mmCIF file of C-alpha atoms in Angstrom:
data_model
loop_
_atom_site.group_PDB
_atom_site.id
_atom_site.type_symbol
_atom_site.label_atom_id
_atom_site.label_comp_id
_atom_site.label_asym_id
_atom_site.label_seq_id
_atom_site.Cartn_x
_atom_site.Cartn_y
_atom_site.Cartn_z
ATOM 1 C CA UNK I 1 -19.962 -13.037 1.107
ATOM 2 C CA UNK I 2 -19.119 -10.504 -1.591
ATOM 3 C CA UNK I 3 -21.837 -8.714 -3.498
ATOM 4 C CA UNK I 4 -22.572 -8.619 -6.654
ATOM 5 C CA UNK I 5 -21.668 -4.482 -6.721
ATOM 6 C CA UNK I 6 -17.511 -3.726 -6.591
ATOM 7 C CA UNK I 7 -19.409 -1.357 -3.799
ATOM 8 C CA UNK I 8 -20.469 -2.248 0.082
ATOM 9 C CA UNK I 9 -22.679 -0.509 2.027
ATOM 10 C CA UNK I 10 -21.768 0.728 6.089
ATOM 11 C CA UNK I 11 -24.250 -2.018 7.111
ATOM 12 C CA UNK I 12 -22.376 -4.915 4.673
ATOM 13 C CA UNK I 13 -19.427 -3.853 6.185
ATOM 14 C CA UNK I 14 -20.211 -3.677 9.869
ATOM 15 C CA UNK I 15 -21.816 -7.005 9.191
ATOM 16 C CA UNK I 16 -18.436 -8.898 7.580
ATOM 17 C CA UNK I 17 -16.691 -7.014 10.632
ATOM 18 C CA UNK I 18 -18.711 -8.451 12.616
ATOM 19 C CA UNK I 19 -19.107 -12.263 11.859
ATOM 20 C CA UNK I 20 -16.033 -12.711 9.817
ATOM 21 C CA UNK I 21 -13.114 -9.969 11.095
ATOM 22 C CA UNK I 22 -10.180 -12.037 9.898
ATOM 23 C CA UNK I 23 -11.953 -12.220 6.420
ATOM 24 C CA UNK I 24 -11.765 -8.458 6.138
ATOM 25 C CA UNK I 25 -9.013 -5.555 4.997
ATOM 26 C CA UNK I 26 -10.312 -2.216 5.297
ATOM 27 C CA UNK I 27 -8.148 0.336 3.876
ATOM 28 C CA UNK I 28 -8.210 4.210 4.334
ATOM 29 C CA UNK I 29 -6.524 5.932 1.755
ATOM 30 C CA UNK I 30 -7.329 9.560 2.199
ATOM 31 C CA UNK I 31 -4.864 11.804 0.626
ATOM 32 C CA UNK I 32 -4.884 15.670 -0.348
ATOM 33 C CA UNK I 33 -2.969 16.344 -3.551
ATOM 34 C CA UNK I 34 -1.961 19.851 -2.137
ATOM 35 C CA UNK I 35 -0.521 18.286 1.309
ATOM 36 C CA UNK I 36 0.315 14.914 0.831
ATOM 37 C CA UNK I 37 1.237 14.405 4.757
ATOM 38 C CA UNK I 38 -2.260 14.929 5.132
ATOM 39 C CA UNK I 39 -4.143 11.891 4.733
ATOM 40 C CA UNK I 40 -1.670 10.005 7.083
ATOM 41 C CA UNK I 41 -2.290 13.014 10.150
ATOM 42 C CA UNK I 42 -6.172 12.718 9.345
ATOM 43 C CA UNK I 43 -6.355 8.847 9.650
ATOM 44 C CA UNK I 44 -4.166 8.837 13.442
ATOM 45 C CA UNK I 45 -7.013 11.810 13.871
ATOM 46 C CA UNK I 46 -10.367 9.408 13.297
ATOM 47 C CA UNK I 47 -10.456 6.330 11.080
ATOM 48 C CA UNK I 48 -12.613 2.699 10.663
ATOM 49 C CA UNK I 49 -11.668 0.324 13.464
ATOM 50 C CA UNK I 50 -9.119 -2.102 12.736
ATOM 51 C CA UNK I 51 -8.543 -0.002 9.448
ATOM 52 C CA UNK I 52 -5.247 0.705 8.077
ATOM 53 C CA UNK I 53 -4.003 3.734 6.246
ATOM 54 C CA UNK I 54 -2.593 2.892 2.611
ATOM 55 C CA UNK I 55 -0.918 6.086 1.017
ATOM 56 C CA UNK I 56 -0.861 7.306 -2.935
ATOM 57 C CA UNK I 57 2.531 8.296 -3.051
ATOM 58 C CA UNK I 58 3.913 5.534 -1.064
ATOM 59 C CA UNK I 59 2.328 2.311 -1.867
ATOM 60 C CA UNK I 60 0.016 3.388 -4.401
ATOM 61 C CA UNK I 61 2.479 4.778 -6.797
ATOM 62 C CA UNK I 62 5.822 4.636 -8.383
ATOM 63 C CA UNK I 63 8.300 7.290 -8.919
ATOM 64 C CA UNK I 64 7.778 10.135 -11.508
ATOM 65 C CA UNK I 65 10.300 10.529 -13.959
ATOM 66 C CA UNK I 66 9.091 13.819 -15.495
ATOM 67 C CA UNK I 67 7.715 11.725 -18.368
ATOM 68 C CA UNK I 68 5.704 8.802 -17.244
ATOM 69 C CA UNK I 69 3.231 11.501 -15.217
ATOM 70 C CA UNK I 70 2.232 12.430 -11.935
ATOM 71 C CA UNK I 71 1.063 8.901 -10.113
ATOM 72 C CA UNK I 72 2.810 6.423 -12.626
ATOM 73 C CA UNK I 73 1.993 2.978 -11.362
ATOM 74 C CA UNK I 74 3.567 1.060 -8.612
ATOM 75 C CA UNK I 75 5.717 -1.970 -8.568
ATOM 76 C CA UNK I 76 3.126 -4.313 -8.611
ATOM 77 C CA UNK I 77 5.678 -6.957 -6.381
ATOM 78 C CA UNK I 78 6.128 -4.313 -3.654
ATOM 79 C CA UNK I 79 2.650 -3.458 -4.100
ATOM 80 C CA UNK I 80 2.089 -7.193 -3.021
ATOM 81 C CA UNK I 81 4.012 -6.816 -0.413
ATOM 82 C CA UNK I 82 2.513 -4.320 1.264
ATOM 83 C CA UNK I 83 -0.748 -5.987 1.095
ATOM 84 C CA UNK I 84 0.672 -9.143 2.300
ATOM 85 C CA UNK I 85 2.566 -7.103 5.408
ATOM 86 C CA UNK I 86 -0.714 -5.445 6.303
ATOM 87 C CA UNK I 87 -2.610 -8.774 6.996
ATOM 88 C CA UNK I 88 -4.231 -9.728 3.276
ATOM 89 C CA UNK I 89 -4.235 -13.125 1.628
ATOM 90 C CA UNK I 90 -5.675 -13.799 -1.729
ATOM 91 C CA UNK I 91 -9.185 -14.639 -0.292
ATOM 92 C CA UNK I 92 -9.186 -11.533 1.867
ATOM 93 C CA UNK I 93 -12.061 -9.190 1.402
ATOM 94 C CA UNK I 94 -10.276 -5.826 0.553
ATOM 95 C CA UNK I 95 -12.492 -2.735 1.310
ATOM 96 C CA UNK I 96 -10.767 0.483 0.681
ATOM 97 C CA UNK I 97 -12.564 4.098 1.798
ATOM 98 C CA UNK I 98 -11.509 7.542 1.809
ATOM 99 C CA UNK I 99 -12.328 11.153 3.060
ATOM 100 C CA UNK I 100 -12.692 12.253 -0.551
ATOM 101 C CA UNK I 101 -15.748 10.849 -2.518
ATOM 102 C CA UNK I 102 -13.784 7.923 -3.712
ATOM 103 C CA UNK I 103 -11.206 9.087 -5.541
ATOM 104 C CA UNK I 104 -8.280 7.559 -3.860
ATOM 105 C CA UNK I 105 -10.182 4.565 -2.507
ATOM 106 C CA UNK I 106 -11.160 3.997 -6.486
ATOM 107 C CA UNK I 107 -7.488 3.682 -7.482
ATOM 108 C CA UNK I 108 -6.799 1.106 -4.594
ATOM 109 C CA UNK I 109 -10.150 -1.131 -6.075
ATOM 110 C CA UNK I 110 -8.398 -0.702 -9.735
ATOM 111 C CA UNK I 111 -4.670 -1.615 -8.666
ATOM 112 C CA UNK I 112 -6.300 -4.738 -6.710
ATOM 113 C CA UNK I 113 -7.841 -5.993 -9.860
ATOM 114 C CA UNK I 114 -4.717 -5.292 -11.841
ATOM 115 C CA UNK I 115 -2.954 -7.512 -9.367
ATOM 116 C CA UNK I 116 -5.308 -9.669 -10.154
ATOM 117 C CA UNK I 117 -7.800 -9.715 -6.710
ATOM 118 C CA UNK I 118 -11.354 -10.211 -7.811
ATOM 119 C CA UNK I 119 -12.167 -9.612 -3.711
ATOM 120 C CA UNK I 120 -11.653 -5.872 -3.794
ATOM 121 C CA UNK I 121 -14.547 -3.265 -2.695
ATOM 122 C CA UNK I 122 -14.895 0.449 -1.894
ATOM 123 C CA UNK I 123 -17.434 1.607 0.944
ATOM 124 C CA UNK I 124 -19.684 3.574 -0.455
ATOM 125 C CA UNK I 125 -19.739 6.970 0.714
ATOM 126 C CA UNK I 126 -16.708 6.351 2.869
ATOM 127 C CA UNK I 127 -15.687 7.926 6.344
ATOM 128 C CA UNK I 128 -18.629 10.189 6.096
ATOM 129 C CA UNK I 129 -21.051 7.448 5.949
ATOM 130 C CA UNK I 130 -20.054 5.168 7.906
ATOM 131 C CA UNK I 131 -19.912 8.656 10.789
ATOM 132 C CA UNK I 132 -23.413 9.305 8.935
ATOM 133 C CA UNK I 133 -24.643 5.820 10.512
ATOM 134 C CA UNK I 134 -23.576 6.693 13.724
ATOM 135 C CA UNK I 135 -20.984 4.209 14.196
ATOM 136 C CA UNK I 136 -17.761 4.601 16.177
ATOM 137 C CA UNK I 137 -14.443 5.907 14.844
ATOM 138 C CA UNK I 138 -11.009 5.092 16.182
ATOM 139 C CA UNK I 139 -8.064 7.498 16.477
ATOM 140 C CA UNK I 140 -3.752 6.474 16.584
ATOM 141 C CA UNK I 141 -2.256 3.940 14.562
ATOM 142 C CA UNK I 142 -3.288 1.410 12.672
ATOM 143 C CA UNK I 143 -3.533 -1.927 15.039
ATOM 144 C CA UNK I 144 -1.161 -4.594 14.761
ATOM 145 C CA UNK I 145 -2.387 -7.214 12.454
ATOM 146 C CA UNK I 146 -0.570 -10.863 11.291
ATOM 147 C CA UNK I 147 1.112 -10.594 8.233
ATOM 148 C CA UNK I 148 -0.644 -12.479 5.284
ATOM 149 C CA UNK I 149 0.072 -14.337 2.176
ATOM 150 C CA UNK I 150 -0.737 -12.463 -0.982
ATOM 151 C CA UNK I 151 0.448 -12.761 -4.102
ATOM 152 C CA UNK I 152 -0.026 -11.475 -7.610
ATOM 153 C CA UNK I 153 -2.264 -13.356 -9.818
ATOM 154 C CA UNK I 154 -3.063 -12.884 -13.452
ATOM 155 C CA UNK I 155 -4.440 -8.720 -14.166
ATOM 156 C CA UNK I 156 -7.980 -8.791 -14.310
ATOM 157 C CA UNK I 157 -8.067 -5.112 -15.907
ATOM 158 C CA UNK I 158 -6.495 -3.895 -19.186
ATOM 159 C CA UNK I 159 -4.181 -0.775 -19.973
ATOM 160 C CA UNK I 160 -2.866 1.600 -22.327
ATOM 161 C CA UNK I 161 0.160 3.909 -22.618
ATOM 162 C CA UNK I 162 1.150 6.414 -24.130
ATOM 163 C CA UNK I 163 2.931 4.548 -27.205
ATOM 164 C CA UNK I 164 -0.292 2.763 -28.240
ATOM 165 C CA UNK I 165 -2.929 5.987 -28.103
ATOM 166 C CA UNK I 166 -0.572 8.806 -29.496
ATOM 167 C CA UNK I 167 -0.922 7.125 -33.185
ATOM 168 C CA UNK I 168 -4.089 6.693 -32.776
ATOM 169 C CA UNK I 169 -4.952 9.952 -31.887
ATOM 170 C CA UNK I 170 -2.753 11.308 -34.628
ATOM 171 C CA UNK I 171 -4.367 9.135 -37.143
ATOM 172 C CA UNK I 172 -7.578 10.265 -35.366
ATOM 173 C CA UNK I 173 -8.624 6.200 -35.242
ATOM 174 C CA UNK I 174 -8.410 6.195 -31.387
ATOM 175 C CA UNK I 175 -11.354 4.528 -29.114
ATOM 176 C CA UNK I 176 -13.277 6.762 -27.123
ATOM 177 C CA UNK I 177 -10.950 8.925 -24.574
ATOM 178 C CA UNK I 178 -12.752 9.606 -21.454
ATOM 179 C CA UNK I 179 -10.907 12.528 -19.296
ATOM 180 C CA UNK I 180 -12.347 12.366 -15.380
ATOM 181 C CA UNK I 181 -11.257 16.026 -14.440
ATOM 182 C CA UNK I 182 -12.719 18.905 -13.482
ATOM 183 C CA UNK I 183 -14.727 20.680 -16.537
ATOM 184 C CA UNK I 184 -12.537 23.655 -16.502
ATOM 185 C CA UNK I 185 -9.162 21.900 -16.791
ATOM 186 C CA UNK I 186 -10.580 19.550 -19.857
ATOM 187 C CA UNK I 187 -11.296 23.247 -21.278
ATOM 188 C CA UNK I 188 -7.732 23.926 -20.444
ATOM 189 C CA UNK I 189 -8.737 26.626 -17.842
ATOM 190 C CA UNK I 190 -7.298 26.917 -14.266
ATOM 191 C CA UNK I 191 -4.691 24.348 -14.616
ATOM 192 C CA UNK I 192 -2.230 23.891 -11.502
ATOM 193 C CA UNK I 193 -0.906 20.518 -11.391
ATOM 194 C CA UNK I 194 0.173 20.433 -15.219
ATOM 195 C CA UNK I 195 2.183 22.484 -17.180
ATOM 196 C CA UNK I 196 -0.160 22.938 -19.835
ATOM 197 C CA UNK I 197 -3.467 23.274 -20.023
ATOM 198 C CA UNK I 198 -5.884 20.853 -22.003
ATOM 199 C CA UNK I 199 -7.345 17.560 -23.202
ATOM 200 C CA UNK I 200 -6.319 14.488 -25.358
ATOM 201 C CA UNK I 201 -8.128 15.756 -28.570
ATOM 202 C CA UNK I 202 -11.179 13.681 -29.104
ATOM 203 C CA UNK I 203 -11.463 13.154 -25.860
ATOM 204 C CA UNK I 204 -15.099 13.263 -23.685
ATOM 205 C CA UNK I 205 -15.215 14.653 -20.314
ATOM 206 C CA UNK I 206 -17.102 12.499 -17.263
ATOM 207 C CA UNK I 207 -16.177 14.572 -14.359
ATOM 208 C CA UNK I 208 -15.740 11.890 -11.454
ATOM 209 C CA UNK I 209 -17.998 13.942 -8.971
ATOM 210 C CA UNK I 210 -20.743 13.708 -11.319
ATOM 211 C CA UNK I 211 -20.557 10.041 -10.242
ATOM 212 C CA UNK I 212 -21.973 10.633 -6.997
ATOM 213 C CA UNK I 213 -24.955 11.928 -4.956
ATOM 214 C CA UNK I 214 -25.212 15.201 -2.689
ATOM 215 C CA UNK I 215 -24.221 12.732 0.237
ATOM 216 C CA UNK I 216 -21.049 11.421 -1.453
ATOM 217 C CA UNK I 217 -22.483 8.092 -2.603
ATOM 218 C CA UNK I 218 -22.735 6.904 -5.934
ATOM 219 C CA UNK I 219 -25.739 7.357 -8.236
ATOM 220 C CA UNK I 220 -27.816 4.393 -8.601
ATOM 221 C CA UNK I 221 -27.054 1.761 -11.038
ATOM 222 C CA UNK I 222 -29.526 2.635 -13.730
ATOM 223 C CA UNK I 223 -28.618 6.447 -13.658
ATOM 224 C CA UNK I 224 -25.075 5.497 -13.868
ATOM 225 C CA UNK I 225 -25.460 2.891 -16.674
ATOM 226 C CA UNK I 226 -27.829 5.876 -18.786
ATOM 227 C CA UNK I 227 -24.943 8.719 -17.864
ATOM 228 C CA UNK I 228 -22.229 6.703 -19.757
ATOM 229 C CA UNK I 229 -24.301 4.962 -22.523
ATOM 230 C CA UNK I 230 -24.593 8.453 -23.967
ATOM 231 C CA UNK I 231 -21.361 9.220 -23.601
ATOM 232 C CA UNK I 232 -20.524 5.843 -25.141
ATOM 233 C CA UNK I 233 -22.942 6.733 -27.880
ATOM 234 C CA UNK I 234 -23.629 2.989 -29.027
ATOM 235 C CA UNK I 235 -19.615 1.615 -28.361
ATOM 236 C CA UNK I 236 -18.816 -0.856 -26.103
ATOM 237 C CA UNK I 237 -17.422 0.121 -22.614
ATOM 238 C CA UNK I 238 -15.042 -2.685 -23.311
ATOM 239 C CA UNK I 239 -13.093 0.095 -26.273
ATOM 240 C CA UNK I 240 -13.166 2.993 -23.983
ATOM 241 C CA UNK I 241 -10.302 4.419 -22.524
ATOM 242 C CA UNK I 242 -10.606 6.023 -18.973
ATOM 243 C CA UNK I 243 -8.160 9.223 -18.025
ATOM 244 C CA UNK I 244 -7.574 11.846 -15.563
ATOM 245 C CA UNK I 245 -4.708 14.134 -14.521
ATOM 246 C CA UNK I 246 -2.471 11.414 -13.827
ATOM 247 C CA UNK I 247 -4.576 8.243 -13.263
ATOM 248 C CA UNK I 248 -6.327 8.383 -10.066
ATOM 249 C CA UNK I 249 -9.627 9.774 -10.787
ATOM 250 C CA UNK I 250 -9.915 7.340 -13.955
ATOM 251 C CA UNK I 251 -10.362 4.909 -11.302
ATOM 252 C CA UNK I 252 -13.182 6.304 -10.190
ATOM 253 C CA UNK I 253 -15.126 6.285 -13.716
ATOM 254 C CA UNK I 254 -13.716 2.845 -14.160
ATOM 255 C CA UNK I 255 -15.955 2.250 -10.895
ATOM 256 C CA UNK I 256 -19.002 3.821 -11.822
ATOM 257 C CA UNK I 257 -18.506 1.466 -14.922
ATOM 258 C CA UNK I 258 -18.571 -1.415 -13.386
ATOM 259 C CA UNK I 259 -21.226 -0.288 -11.071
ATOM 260 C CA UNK I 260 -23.633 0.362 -13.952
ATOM 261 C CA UNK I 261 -22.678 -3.556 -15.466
ATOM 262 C CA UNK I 262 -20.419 -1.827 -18.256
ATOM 263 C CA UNK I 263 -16.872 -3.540 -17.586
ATOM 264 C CA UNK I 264 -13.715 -3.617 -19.647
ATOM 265 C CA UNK I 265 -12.787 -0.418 -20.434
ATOM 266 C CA UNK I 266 -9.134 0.294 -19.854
ATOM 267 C CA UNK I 267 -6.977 2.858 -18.146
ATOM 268 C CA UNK I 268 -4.768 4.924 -19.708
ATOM 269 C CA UNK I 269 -2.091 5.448 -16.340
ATOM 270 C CA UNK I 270 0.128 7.958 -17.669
ATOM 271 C CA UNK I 271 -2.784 10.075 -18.425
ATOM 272 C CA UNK I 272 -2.569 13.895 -19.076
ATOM 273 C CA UNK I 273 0.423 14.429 -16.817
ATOM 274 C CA UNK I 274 2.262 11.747 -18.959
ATOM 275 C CA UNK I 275 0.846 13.308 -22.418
ATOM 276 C CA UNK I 276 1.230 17.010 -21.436
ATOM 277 C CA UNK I 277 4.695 16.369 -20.762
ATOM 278 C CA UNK I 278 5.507 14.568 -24.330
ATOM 279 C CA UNK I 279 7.203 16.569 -26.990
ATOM 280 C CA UNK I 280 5.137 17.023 -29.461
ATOM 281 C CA UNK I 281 2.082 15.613 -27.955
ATOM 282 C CA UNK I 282 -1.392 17.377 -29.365
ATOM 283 C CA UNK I 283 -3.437 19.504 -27.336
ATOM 284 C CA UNK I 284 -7.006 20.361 -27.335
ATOM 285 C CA UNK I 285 -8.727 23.160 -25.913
ATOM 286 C CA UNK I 286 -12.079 23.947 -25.142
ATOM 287 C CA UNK I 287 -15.363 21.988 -25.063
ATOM 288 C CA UNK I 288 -15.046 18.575 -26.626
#
């Protein structure tokens, strides 16, 4: 049933809807950084049938401490449950779409695989394709599904924090860094969310968007593989190190990644909402 590609297309989906319903999770997790009641108010609005609405802050998330960055990771046993109380077991097809080009439908594929669920998928161009195809939408809340089963299993993605990169960025002996923002906020310009302005020195930028198409759906695999084996410049994927602002939009490089057939790199969580907000931690400026 599952494809090769961590991505399914609107008529792979409406297919396993179709023939195999109680097979299937879909998962909406739109979200909006700047109104975070937002994604929650846009899914009672229009969402996939029989979709539920999973939410960064509450169940894909833990609380910030003011050191550990923006989205630190969630409690992987609550995370569980969650899962389990919105009708997966540990053979359920988990398809997660968003509003937003990925971005928040990327960190539910990653968090899946870190708990260890090799049957997780993102639609590819989400909401807007599926409306794209014509199909219908629904509107209220989620509908009433059994409760399931699942449980954590062994991670199936790697990570790094903070106290295993900063030596090796201060001894300048780190793997490649990979920063998923916006251009202008690796250069340190226009920042907003962080309280300083900047990049992991040595880092590379990949801006996540750059990932996708003009209709929202990611580049093919070949262009994908060729974008990041020049930014890998003859490494393995398997050394890299993905980050973002605070370890969403990693997710989605981590994606293309495994799209293109590179696997293994890992994510750094904490990110540069965790690094900016180290004492001491070294900034970069500027163009890599």
């Amino acid at each position: 049933m599952a494809p090769h590609s961590p991505l399914v297309t609107v008529a792979q989906l409406q297919e396993w809807l179709q023939q195999r319903p109680t097979e299937v999770l879909v998962l909406d997790a739109s979200f909006d950084l700047g109104d975070p009641a937002a994604g929650q108010q846009a899914f009672l609005q229009s969402h996939l049938p029989d979709a539920a609405h999973i939410d960064l802050d509450k169940h894909l998330s833990s609380r910030p401490d003011g050191s550990n960055g923006r989205h630190p990771l969630p409690d992987f046993a609550a995370f569980a449950a969650v899962l389990a109380r919105l009708g997966a077991d540990n053979t359920t097809h988990i398809v997660a779409y968003d509003r937003q080009g990925g971005m928040y439908a990327a960190r539910v594929w990653w968090l899946l695989r870190r708990a260890g669920h090799a049957q997780a998928h993102v639609l590819d161009g989400g909401l807007q394709a599926w409306q794209a195809a014509g199909l219908p939408l629904a509107e209220g809340p989620a509908a009433t599904r059994r409760s399931g089963s699942f449980r954590l299993r062994p991670a199936l993605v790697e990570i790094v924090d903070y106290e295993t990169l900063r030596p090796l960025v201060d001894a300048q002996a780190a793997p490649l860094i990979v920063d998923a923002r916006a251009p202008d906020r690796f250069r340190g310009e226009n920042e907003t969310l962080d309280r300083i302005g900047g990049h992991i020195p040595g880092a590379k930028n990949r801006f996540f968007r750059d990932n996708l198409d003009a209709q929202g759906k990611f580049l093919a695999p070949d262009a994908l593989r060729a974008a990041f084996e020049a930014l890998l410049d003859g490494q393995p994927a398997s050394g890299a190190v993905m980050q973002c602002g605070s370890g969403v939009t990693a997710c989605h490089n981590l994606l293309a990644l495994e799209v293109a057939g590179l696997p293994g790199a890992r994510l750094y969580p904490g990110s540069w909402s965790e690094w900016s907000s180290r004492d001491g931690a070294p900034v970069a400026t500027g163009t890599a």
